[in-house]
Amino acid sequence: MKKKSDKAILGNDIETVRSVDNRSISPNYRGSIAFNVESFNGNKNSILDSCPTRALSTSNDDKQATFAVDHGKCIMCGYCSQAAPEFITIQSKPASPVKLKKQLSEYSNSLTQSEKSFEEVGNELREKIKKMFGRSLAIREVDAGSCNGCEIEITALNNPIYDIERFGIHFVASPRHADVLLVTGPASKNMESALLQTYESTPGPKIVIAVGACACSGGIFGDTYATTGGIDKVIPVDVYIPGCPPRPEVLIQGLLLAVDRMITNGK
Amino acid sequence: MNKIWIEKYKKDILGRFENKIDKTWENYNELHLFLKSEQDIPKICNYVYSDLVTRLTTMICTDERKLGNGFVIRHVFGKENGEDVFIFVTSKIDESYPSIALTIPAAILHEREIHDMFGIIPIDNPDTRPLVLHDHWDKDTFPLRKDFGLNTKIPRQEREYPFLKVQGERICEISVGPVHAGIIEPGHFRFSVMGENIINLETRLFYAHKGTEKLAESMKIDDVLLLSERIAGDESIANSTAFCQSIEKITSVTIPKRAQQIRTIFGELERLYNHMGSLAGISMDAGFPFGSARLNILKERLMKLNESLSGSRILFGVNRIGGVRCDIVDESRKILTETMESILPDFENIVTLLKSKSSFIDRLKDTGMISKQFAHDLGVVGVAARCIGIDVDTRRDHPYSTYLLHKKETPQEVMQREISMQKRKGDVLTRFEVRVQEVRESFDIIRTSLSLENDGLYTSIPHNLEPFKSALGYAESHRGQTVHWVMTGENNSIFRYKVRTASFFNWPIIEQAVLNDIVPDFPLVNKSLDLSYSGNDL
């Protein structure tokens, strides 16, 4: 008997990304900003002022201005690149998650991250989860006032294309079942105590991941009467995932970093 | 066209209330009436609402004490039947004004919000509980007053919020949130149940309150555009379009045709990926993950399309004031057409599949029923209104971008639409069907918009904005009408930015929709209404 294809049975072929070479980021994607390393001789202030979240800073070196971008603040609006297109360009490669907040800053003459595909990171993650937890990693997502953009991307991790459960990661309904808290939003004042209670209800050892520019630094919402200006103002954060919002490929890198941190006992 | 209607209503209102109205002025499709005394608010608002058959669009309060006007309240009413008119009832007030909530229930939440943010008392509003500022805020904090600093930190206080208590034998309470079981935004729901049936539901929102409106007052106008995209991440096009429109109206700039077409295309793309998401959610919450998985595949394909067209998976950075930043070149048009062609047949297959599953349809039918009267009184908009036959759609009623062309109907089509509206029942199944229908419509709109004009992407706006001018911008997001009102300040700043998204009007209806359903139906009803927390809480 002729075997029916997946498409005939399911209505779709198998859509999950499986190839380790699949780097599906579109060249148009606004992933992160990059500095052309040639020194900048124009008006520094016009660039600094163009940034709505004050993500850019510069060293006060008279001869040669060194610019730095804090990826934890950058919301990828591209205004700086409009102000100085010859000096700042937008690249499709997204900024990587980090363990320490100060690592989010990147200087115009320093260099960048590994480029692993979703599948590669996923496989590595599966091995580590197996070693550390025996079987699976449980995540509780907490929205501390985000605009829902980060939630869309976190939900996308569960769709058949990324299907993060195949690596042994699943989202649980209660913080009491969780190993990892995935927190989004600038921590609004109205969510502050709920976030703290959620953290306290999570059994140790626990890892907190701040997802998105708002969670890392307050993002465009900043530090106002209604926000606290970042998750780490309320609870300790172990991993920062930059982006507005971070795409699934970056989210899974962040999870890998979180598991790494658990294995090395917080280092 | 709207000039004729404005003249008509002006004559009508002046003929009746001439001695109560100080002056009137017009601005595009807005008719402004300035009252002599705030005591006449209820009378005139009721006349505009009931006799002129309008809907409450929004209520705007401004702190104009520095300009010598005291506080000013604007009740905005919109005609929604093809006459493109907004009527503003404006009055200067002191610290209080008469409430209109008893005759226009949609105003209750607005009045409570204004009370929290400005400390102005709506006399006779039956609900005096705090709304935006939760129990831990100091009672004398009024963030939108001009003398309140944006960065003021208020120490926490301990108070209890008085939830409605349902008491009696066998009644128990289930409280859910603000941290939910799923990956969704924060909000608190308190159910009173008898057995499995929901007797009462009280929602408590504003956990995601981020001070958006206050923040806008301290930002450059271009930065407020970015902020408007982030009012609700999934409504970025609708909200930024509405914001851009109000600035474009203030500066009297007409944007190029091509920019209008591109706004239309992206507006519909946004509707598409979100409708796919909520249809997938309905399927999931009805206990049919297979349908949900397949719809989510389509959603992801659409988000990939967004990414290749605009550089952002959720369409940030498309709009700019005076036009668009993101062009649709020939190559992207090809990708767009190809993706649409690959999605539409799959979508139709899935819909046919879902409709053939009796257990699925059975779960949706008669669940989460909305009554037409409640929907009308609460001013419900968007899919939630159309599912019960309240025929409102900003794209048709107040055409913007290029919707005037797309939403033209022959008399026969109008008739057919009216017949179909009459048949709608207001349950989850109708909302499912309305969304499926709108997905098809969006595909059509995009297809017919693809022959783009060649007249440029944007018009520059003047460098210096005239201070203290205001205008209303509006758009139909996938949730319904979103309305932004901007008043410019000195030195190119924004004096007041008032946002009213669809969710603000649609949230209260969920308390009615779940009555007598069982608790496990709640997620399904919630998903079918597709409400935004962030867009509501600001």
Coordinates of C-alpha atoms in Angstrom, one line a residue, chain B:
Chain B
M1 CA -19.1 65.6 2.6
N2 CA -18.8 65.8 6.4
K3 CA -19.2 69.6 6.2
I4 CA -22.9 69.1 5.3
W5 CA -23.5 66.9 8.3
I6 CA -21.6 69.2 10.6
E7 CA -23.7 72.2 9.5
K8 CA -26.8 70.1 10.1
Y9 CA -25.9 69.1 13.6
K10 CA -24.6 72.5 14.5
K11 CA -27.9 74.1 13.5
D12 CA -29.9 71.4 15.3
I13 CA -28.0 71.8 18.5
L14 CA -27.8 75.6 18.4
G15 CA -31.5 75.8 17.7
R16 CA -32.2 73.9 20.9
F17 CA -29.5 75.0 23.3
E18 CA -28.4 78.4 21.9
N19 CA -28.4 80.1 25.3
K20 CA -26.3 77.3 26.9
I21 CA -23.6 77.2 24.3
D22 CA -20.8 79.8 24.4
K23 CA -19.2 79.2 21.0
T24 CA -18.7 76.5 18.4
W25 CA -15.8 75.7 16.0
E26 CA -15.1 73.1 13.4
N27 CA -12.0 71.1 12.6
Y28 CA -12.1 68.6 9.8
N29 CA -14.8 66.2 10.9
E30 CA -15.0 67.5 14.4
L31 CA -17.7 69.8 15.7
H32 CA -16.8 71.5 19.0
L33 CA -19.4 72.9 21.3
F34 CA -18.2 75.0 24.3
L35 CA -20.7 75.1 27.1
K36 CA -21.3 78.1 29.3
S37 CA -21.8 76.0 32.4
E38 CA -20.7 72.5 33.3
Q39 CA -24.2 72.0 34.8
D40 CA -25.6 71.6 31.3
I41 CA -23.3 68.6 30.5
P42 CA -25.9 65.9 31.2
K43 CA -28.6 67.6 29.2
I44 CA -26.6 68.3 26.1
C45 CA -24.7 65.0 26.2
N46 CA -28.0 63.1 26.5
Y47 CA -29.4 65.0 23.6
V48 CA -26.4 64.3 21.4
Y49 CA -26.3 60.6 22.5
S50 CA -30.0 59.7 22.3
D51 CA -31.6 62.1 19.9
L52 CA -28.8 62.4 17.4
V53 CA -28.0 58.7 17.8
T54 CA -24.3 58.8 18.4
R55 CA -22.0 56.6 20.5
L56 CA -19.6 57.8 23.2
T57 CA -16.2 57.8 21.5
T58 CA -14.1 59.0 24.4
M59 CA -13.9 61.4 27.3
I60 CA -10.8 63.7 27.5
C61 CA -9.8 65.7 30.5
T62 CA -7.0 68.3 30.4
D63 CA -5.3 70.3 33.1
E64 CA -5.3 73.8 31.5
R65 CA -4.9 75.7 34.8
K66 CA -1.7 77.3 33.6
L67 CA -3.6 78.6 30.6
G68 CA -6.3 80.0 32.8
N69 CA -8.9 77.6 31.8
G70 CA -8.9 75.4 34.9
F71 CA -9.7 71.8 34.0
V72 CA -11.4 71.1 30.8
I73 CA -13.5 68.0 30.0
R74 CA -14.4 67.0 26.5
H75 CA -17.1 64.4 25.9
V76 CA -16.6 63.1 22.4
F77 CA -19.5 61.4 20.5
G78 CA -19.2 59.8 17.1
K79 CA -21.8 59.1 14.5
E80 CA -21.3 55.6 13.2
N81 CA -23.7 55.3 10.4
G82 CA -21.8 56.7 7.4
E83 CA -21.9 60.3 8.6
D84 CA -18.3 61.0 9.3
V85 CA -18.8 63.4 12.3
F86 CA -17.4 63.6 15.8
I87 CA -19.2 66.0 18.3
F88 CA -17.1 67.4 21.2
V89 CA -19.0 68.7 24.2
T90 CA -16.4 70.9 25.9
S91 CA -16.7 72.5 29.3
K92 CA -14.4 74.2 31.8
I93 CA -14.8 72.8 35.2
D94 CA -13.5 73.2 38.7
E95 CA -13.0 70.2 40.8
S96 CA -16.2 68.4 40.0
Y97 CA -18.8 68.0 37.2
P98 CA -22.1 66.2 36.9
S99 CA -21.8 62.6 35.8
I100 CA -23.5 61.2 32.7
A101 CA -22.9 57.6 33.7
L102 CA -26.5 56.8 34.7
T103 CA -27.8 57.5 31.2
I104 CA -24.7 56.7 29.2
P105 CA -23.2 53.7 31.1
A106 CA -20.1 53.6 28.7
A107 CA -19.0 56.8 30.6
I108 CA -18.6 55.0 34.0
L109 CA -15.0 53.8 33.4
H110 CA -14.0 57.1 31.8
E111 CA -15.2 59.1 34.7
R112 CA -13.4 56.7 37.2
E113 CA -10.3 57.0 35.2
I114 CA -10.4 60.8 35.1
H115 CA -11.1 60.8 38.9
D116 CA -7.9 58.7 39.5
M117 CA -5.7 60.6 37.1
F118 CA -6.9 64.2 37.7
G119 CA -8.7 64.1 41.0
I120 CA -11.9 65.5 39.6
I121 CA -15.1 64.2 41.0
P122 CA -18.0 63.0 38.8
I123 CA -21.0 63.9 40.9
D124 CA -23.6 61.0 41.0
N125 CA -21.3 58.4 39.4
P126 CA -22.4 55.3 41.3
D127 CA -19.0 53.7 41.3
T128 CA -16.4 55.7 43.3
R129 CA -13.7 52.9 43.6
P130 CA -10.2 53.6 42.3
L131 CA -9.6 52.2 38.8
V132 CA -6.1 52.9 37.5
L133 CA -4.2 53.5 40.7
H134 CA -4.5 50.4 42.8
D135 CA -4.9 50.2 46.6
H136 CA -1.2 50.9 47.3
W137 CA -1.3 54.4 45.9
D138 CA -1.6 57.5 48.0
K139 CA -5.1 58.8 47.6
D140 CA -3.9 62.3 46.8
T141 CA -1.8 61.3 43.8
F142 CA -3.1 62.6 40.5
P143 CA -0.5 61.7 37.9
L144 CA -1.9 63.6 34.9
R145 CA -2.1 67.0 36.7
K146 CA 0.6 69.3 35.4
D147 CA 2.1 69.8 38.9
F148 CA 2.8 66.1 39.3
G149 CA 6.3 65.2 38.2
L150 CA 6.7 62.2 35.9
N151 CA 9.4 60.6 38.0
T152 CA 7.8 61.1 41.4
K153 CA 8.0 57.9 43.4
I154 CA 5.0 57.4 45.7
P155 CA 5.5 55.2 48.8
R156 CA 3.3 52.2 49.0
Q157 CA 0.3 52.1 51.3
E158 CA -1.8 49.2 52.4
R159 CA -5.5 49.2 51.6
E160 CA -8.0 46.7 50.5
Y161 CA -10.0 46.9 47.2
P162 CA -13.7 46.4 47.9
F163 CA -14.7 43.6 45.5
L164 CA -18.4 42.9 45.2
K165 CA -19.3 40.2 47.7
V166 CA -21.7 37.5 46.5
Q167 CA -23.0 35.7 49.5
G168 CA -25.3 32.8 50.1
E169 CA -25.4 29.1 50.6
R170 CA -23.1 27.0 48.3
I171 CA -21.6 30.1 46.7
C172 CA -17.8 30.2 46.6
E173 CA -15.2 32.5 45.2
I174 CA -12.4 31.8 42.8
S175 CA -9.8 34.4 42.3
V176 CA -7.4 34.3 39.4
G177 CA -4.4 36.4 38.6
P178 CA -2.8 38.8 38.1
V179 CA -0.2 36.1 37.2
H180 CA -2.1 33.7 35.0
A181 CA -1.6 30.1 34.1
G182 CA -1.0 30.8 30.4
I183 CA 1.4 33.1 28.7
I184 CA -0.8 36.2 28.8
E185 CA -0.8 39.7 30.3
P186 CA -1.7 40.5 33.9
G187 CA -5.2 41.0 35.2
H188 CA -7.3 39.8 38.1
F189 CA -10.6 38.0 37.8
R190 CA -12.8 37.2 40.7
F191 CA -15.5 34.6 40.1
S192 CA -18.4 33.9 42.3
V193 CA -19.6 30.4 41.5
M194 CA -22.4 28.2 42.4
G195 CA -21.4 24.6 41.6
E196 CA -19.8 25.2 38.2
N197 CA -21.9 28.1 37.1
I198 CA -20.6 31.6 37.2
I199 CA -22.9 33.9 39.2
N200 CA -20.7 36.9 39.0
L201 CA -17.4 37.9 37.6
E202 CA -15.5 41.0 38.5
T203 CA -12.4 42.1 36.6
R204 CA -9.7 44.1 38.1
L205 CA -7.2 45.5 35.6
F206 CA -4.6 48.2 35.2
Y207 CA -1.8 46.0 36.4
A208 CA 0.1 46.9 33.3
H209 CA -0.4 50.7 33.9
K210 CA 2.9 52.2 32.7
G211 CA 2.0 55.9 32.7
T212 CA 2.0 56.1 28.9
E213 CA -0.1 59.3 28.6
K214 CA 2.0 61.2 31.2
L215 CA 5.2 59.9 29.6
A216 CA 4.2 61.3 26.2
E217 CA 4.1 64.8 27.7
S218 CA 7.8 64.7 28.3
M219 CA 8.9 63.2 25.0
K220 CA 9.8 64.5 21.5
I221 CA 7.0 64.0 19.0
D222 CA 8.9 61.4 17.0
D223 CA 9.6 59.4 20.2
V224 CA 5.9 59.5 21.1
L225 CA 5.3 57.7 17.8
L226 CA 7.5 54.9 19.1
L227 CA 5.6 54.9 22.3
S228 CA 2.3 54.7 20.5
E229 CA 3.5 51.6 18.7
R230 CA 4.1 50.1 22.1
I231 CA 0.7 50.9 23.7
A232 CA -0.2 47.3 22.7
G233 CA 2.5 45.4 20.8
D234 CA 0.0 43.6 18.6
E235 CA -1.9 46.8 17.7
S236 CA 1.2 48.8 16.7
I237 CA 0.0 49.8 13.2
A238 CA -3.5 50.8 14.4
N239 CA -2.2 52.9 17.3
S240 CA 0.6 54.5 15.4
T241 CA -1.7 55.3 12.5
A242 CA -4.1 57.0 14.8
F243 CA -1.4 59.0 16.4
C244 CA 0.1 60.0 13.1
Q245 CA -3.3 61.1 11.9
S246 CA -3.9 63.4 14.7
I247 CA -0.5 65.1 14.2
E248 CA -1.1 65.3 10.5
K249 CA -4.5 66.9 11.1
I250 CA -3.0 69.4 13.5
T251 CA -0.3 70.4 10.9
S252 CA -2.8 70.2 8.0
V253 CA -0.6 67.8 6.1
T254 CA -2.0 65.4 3.5
I255 CA 0.1 62.3 3.2
P256 CA 0.9 60.8 -0.2
K257 CA -1.4 58.2 -1.8
R258 CA 1.3 55.6 -1.7
A259 CA 1.8 56.1 2.0
Q260 CA -1.9 55.7 2.5
Q261 CA -1.9 52.5 0.6
I262 CA 1.0 51.1 2.5
R263 CA -0.7 52.0 5.8
T264 CA -3.8 50.1 4.6
I265 CA -1.8 47.1 3.6
F266 CA 0.1 46.9 6.9
G267 CA -3.1 47.6 8.9
E268 CA -4.7 44.5 7.2
L269 CA -1.5 42.4 7.7
E270 CA -1.8 43.2 11.4
R271 CA -5.4 42.2 11.5
L272 CA -4.5 39.0 9.7
Y273 CA -1.8 37.7 12.0
N274 CA -3.8 38.6 15.1
H275 CA -7.0 37.1 13.8
M276 CA -5.0 33.9 13.1
G277 CA -3.8 34.0 16.6
S278 CA -7.2 34.4 18.2
L279 CA -8.7 31.8 16.0
A280 CA -5.9 29.5 17.1
G281 CA -6.6 30.4 20.7
I282 CA -10.3 29.7 20.3
S283 CA -9.4 26.3 18.9
M284 CA -7.0 25.6 21.7
D285 CA -9.3 26.7 24.5
A286 CA -12.1 24.6 23.0
G287 CA -9.8 21.6 23.5
F288 CA -8.7 21.1 19.9
P289 CA -5.0 21.7 19.7
F290 CA -4.7 20.3 16.2
G291 CA -6.7 23.2 14.7
S292 CA -4.7 25.6 16.9
A293 CA -1.4 24.2 15.7
R294 CA -2.3 24.6 12.1
L295 CA -3.5 28.1 12.6
N296 CA -0.4 29.0 14.5
I297 CA 1.6 27.8 11.5
L298 CA -0.2 30.4 9.4
K299 CA 0.3 33.0 12.1
E300 CA 4.1 32.3 12.1
R301 CA 4.2 32.6 8.3
L302 CA 2.5 35.9 8.5
M303 CA 4.9 37.1 11.1
K304 CA 7.8 36.0 8.9
L305 CA 6.1 38.0 6.1
N306 CA 5.9 41.0 8.4
E307 CA 9.6 40.6 9.2
S308 CA 10.7 40.6 5.5
L309 CA 8.5 43.5 4.6
S310 CA 9.0 45.8 7.6
G311 CA 12.0 44.5 9.5
S312 CA 10.0 43.7 12.6
R313 CA 7.9 40.6 13.3
I314 CA 5.2 42.6 14.9
L315 CA 5.3 45.6 12.5
F316 CA 7.1 48.2 14.7
G317 CA 8.7 51.0 12.7
V318 CA 6.3 51.1 9.8
N319 CA 4.7 54.5 10.3
R320 CA 6.2 57.9 10.5
I321 CA 4.5 61.3 11.0
G322 CA 3.5 62.4 7.5
G323 CA 3.7 59.0 5.9
V324 CA 5.5 55.7 6.3
R325 CA 9.1 54.7 6.8
C326 CA 8.8 51.4 5.2
D327 CA 8.3 51.0 1.4
I328 CA 6.8 48.0 -0.4
V329 CA 9.1 47.5 -3.4
D330 CA 8.4 45.2 -6.3
E331 CA 10.3 42.4 -4.6
S332 CA 8.4 42.5 -1.4
R333 CA 5.2 42.7 -3.4
K334 CA 6.1 39.4 -4.9
I335 CA 6.8 37.9 -1.5
L336 CA 3.5 39.3 -0.2
T337 CA 1.5 37.8 -3.1
E338 CA 3.2 34.4 -2.8
T339 CA 2.7 34.2 0.9
M340 CA -0.9 35.1 0.6
E341 CA -1.5 32.6 -2.1
S342 CA 0.1 29.9 0.1
I343 CA -1.9 30.9 3.2
L344 CA -5.4 31.3 1.9
P345 CA -6.0 27.7 0.7
D346 CA -4.5 26.4 3.9
F347 CA -6.8 28.7 5.9
E348 CA -9.9 27.6 4.1
N349 CA -8.9 24.0 4.7
I350 CA -8.6 24.5 8.4
V351 CA -11.9 26.4 8.6
T352 CA -13.7 23.6 6.8
L353 CA -12.0 21.1 9.1
L354 CA -13.0 23.0 12.2
K355 CA -16.6 23.5 11.0
S356 CA -16.9 19.7 10.4
K357 CA -16.1 18.8 14.0
S358 CA -19.4 18.7 15.9
S359 CA -17.6 18.6 19.3
F360 CA -15.8 21.9 18.4
I361 CA -18.9 23.7 17.2
D362 CA -20.9 22.4 20.1
R363 CA -18.4 24.0 22.5
L364 CA -18.6 27.4 20.8
K365 CA -22.3 27.5 20.2
D366 CA -24.3 29.5 22.8
T367 CA -21.1 30.1 24.9
G368 CA -20.2 33.6 26.1
M369 CA -23.5 35.1 24.9
I370 CA -23.6 38.9 24.8
S371 CA -26.9 40.7 24.9
K372 CA -27.3 43.5 22.3
Q373 CA -28.7 45.9 24.9
F374 CA -25.6 45.5 27.2
A375 CA -23.3 45.8 24.2
H376 CA -25.0 49.0 23.1
D377 CA -25.0 50.5 26.6
L378 CA -21.3 49.7 27.3
G379 CA -20.3 51.1 23.9
V380 CA -18.7 47.9 22.7
V381 CA -16.7 48.2 19.5
G382 CA -15.0 45.9 16.9
V383 CA -15.6 42.2 16.5
A384 CA -17.4 42.1 19.9
A385 CA -20.0 44.6 18.6
R386 CA -20.3 43.1 15.1
C387 CA -20.9 39.7 16.5
I388 CA -24.2 40.9 17.9
G389 CA -25.2 42.9 14.9
I390 CA -24.1 46.3 16.1
D391 CA -22.7 47.4 12.8
V392 CA -19.7 49.6 13.6
D393 CA -16.5 49.7 11.7
T394 CA -14.2 52.8 11.8
R395 CA -12.8 51.8 8.4
R396 CA -16.2 52.5 6.9
D397 CA -17.7 55.0 9.3
H398 CA -14.8 57.4 9.5
P399 CA -12.7 56.3 6.5
Y400 CA -8.9 56.9 6.8
S401 CA -5.9 55.7 4.7
T402 CA -7.5 54.3 1.6
Y403 CA -10.5 52.6 3.2
L404 CA -13.0 54.9 1.5
L405 CA -12.3 52.9 -1.7
H406 CA -12.4 49.5 -0.2
K407 CA -15.5 49.9 1.9
K408 CA -17.8 51.2 -0.8
E409 CA -20.8 49.0 -1.2
T410 CA -23.6 48.7 -3.7
P411 CA -27.1 49.0 -2.3
Q412 CA -27.5 45.3 -2.6
E413 CA -24.4 44.6 -0.6
V414 CA -25.6 47.0 2.0
M415 CA -28.9 45.1 2.3
Q416 CA -27.1 41.8 2.5
R417 CA -24.8 43.1 5.2
E418 CA -27.8 44.3 7.2
I419 CA -29.5 40.9 6.9
S420 CA -26.4 39.1 8.0
M421 CA -26.1 41.5 11.0
Q422 CA -29.6 40.8 12.1
K423 CA -28.8 37.1 12.2
R424 CA -25.8 37.3 14.5
K425 CA -26.2 35.9 17.9
G426 CA -23.3 37.2 20.0
D427 CA -21.9 33.8 21.1
V428 CA -18.3 32.5 20.6
L429 CA -19.4 30.8 17.4
T430 CA -20.5 34.1 15.9
R431 CA -17.2 35.7 16.9
F432 CA -15.4 32.8 15.3
E433 CA -17.3 33.3 12.1
V434 CA -17.0 37.1 12.1
R435 CA -13.2 36.7 12.4
V436 CA -13.0 34.1 9.6
Q437 CA -15.0 36.5 7.4
E438 CA -12.7 39.4 8.3
V439 CA -9.6 37.3 7.4
R440 CA -11.0 36.8 3.9
E441 CA -11.9 40.5 3.6
S442 CA -8.4 41.5 4.7
F443 CA -6.9 39.3 2.0
D444 CA -9.2 41.1 -0.6
I445 CA -8.2 44.5 0.7
I446 CA -4.5 43.8 0.5
R447 CA -4.9 42.3 -3.0
T448 CA -6.6 45.4 -4.4
S449 CA -4.2 47.7 -2.7
L450 CA -1.2 46.3 -4.3
S451 CA -1.1 48.5 -7.4
L452 CA 0.7 51.3 -5.6
E453 CA 0.9 54.9 -6.7
N454 CA 4.3 56.4 -7.2
D455 CA 4.1 59.7 -5.3
G456 CA 6.5 59.1 -2.5
L457 CA 6.5 57.8 1.1
Y458 CA 6.0 60.9 3.2
T459 CA 5.3 64.6 3.3
S460 CA 7.5 66.6 5.7
I461 CA 5.7 68.2 8.5
P462 CA 6.5 71.8 9.6
H463 CA 9.4 72.0 12.1
N464 CA 7.5 74.1 14.5
L465 CA 4.1 73.0 15.6
E466 CA 1.5 75.6 16.6
P467 CA 0.9 75.2 20.3
F468 CA -2.4 74.2 21.9
K469 CA -4.0 72.9 18.8
S470 CA -5.7 69.5 19.0
A471 CA -7.1 66.8 16.7
L472 CA -8.5 63.4 16.9
G473 CA -7.0 60.4 15.1
Y474 CA -8.6 57.0 14.8
A475 CA -8.2 53.6 13.3
E476 CA -9.8 50.2 13.4
S477 CA -7.5 47.7 15.0
H478 CA -8.3 44.0 15.0
R479 CA -10.0 44.6 18.3
G480 CA -12.1 47.6 17.2
Q481 CA -11.9 51.4 17.1
T482 CA -8.9 53.0 18.7
V483 CA -9.0 56.8 19.2
H484 CA -6.1 59.1 20.0
W485 CA -6.4 62.7 20.8
V486 CA -3.4 65.0 20.8
M487 CA -3.0 68.5 22.0
T488 CA 0.3 70.2 21.2
G489 CA 2.2 72.2 23.7
E490 CA 4.9 74.8 23.6
N491 CA 8.3 74.1 21.9
N492 CA 7.1 71.2 19.8
S493 CA 6.0 69.2 22.8
I494 CA 2.8 67.3 23.5
F495 CA 0.5 68.9 26.1
R496 CA -1.9 66.0 26.4
Y497 CA -2.1 62.6 24.7
K498 CA -5.3 60.8 25.3
V499 CA -5.5 57.2 24.1
R500 CA -8.7 55.1 24.1
T501 CA -8.2 51.7 22.6
A502 CA -10.9 49.2 21.8
S503 CA -10.2 47.1 24.8
F504 CA -11.2 49.9 27.2
F505 CA -14.8 49.7 25.9
N506 CA -14.8 45.9 25.5
W507 CA -13.5 44.7 28.8
P508 CA -16.7 45.3 30.8
I509 CA -18.7 43.1 28.4
I510 CA -16.8 40.0 29.5
E511 CA -18.4 40.3 32.9
Q512 CA -21.8 40.0 31.2
A513 CA -20.7 37.4 28.6
V514 CA -19.7 34.7 31.1
L515 CA -22.7 34.8 33.3
N516 CA -24.3 31.4 33.6
D517 CA -21.5 29.8 31.7
I518 CA -19.3 27.3 33.5
V519 CA -15.8 28.3 34.8
P520 CA -13.9 26.3 32.2
D521 CA -15.7 28.3 29.5
F522 CA -14.0 31.5 30.7
P523 CA -10.7 31.1 28.8
L524 CA -12.7 30.4 25.6
V525 CA -14.9 33.5 26.0
N526 CA -11.9 35.6 26.9
K527 CA -10.0 34.4 23.8
S528 CA -13.0 35.0 21.6
L529 CA -13.3 38.6 22.7
D530 CA -9.5 39.0 22.3
L531 CA -8.9 41.9 24.8
S532 CA -5.7 43.7 25.3
Y533 CA -4.5 44.4 28.9
S534 CA -1.7 46.7 28.0
G535 CA -3.9 48.7 25.6
N536 CA -6.5 49.1 28.3
D537 CA -4.1 49.9 31.2
L538 CA -1.8 52.3 29.3

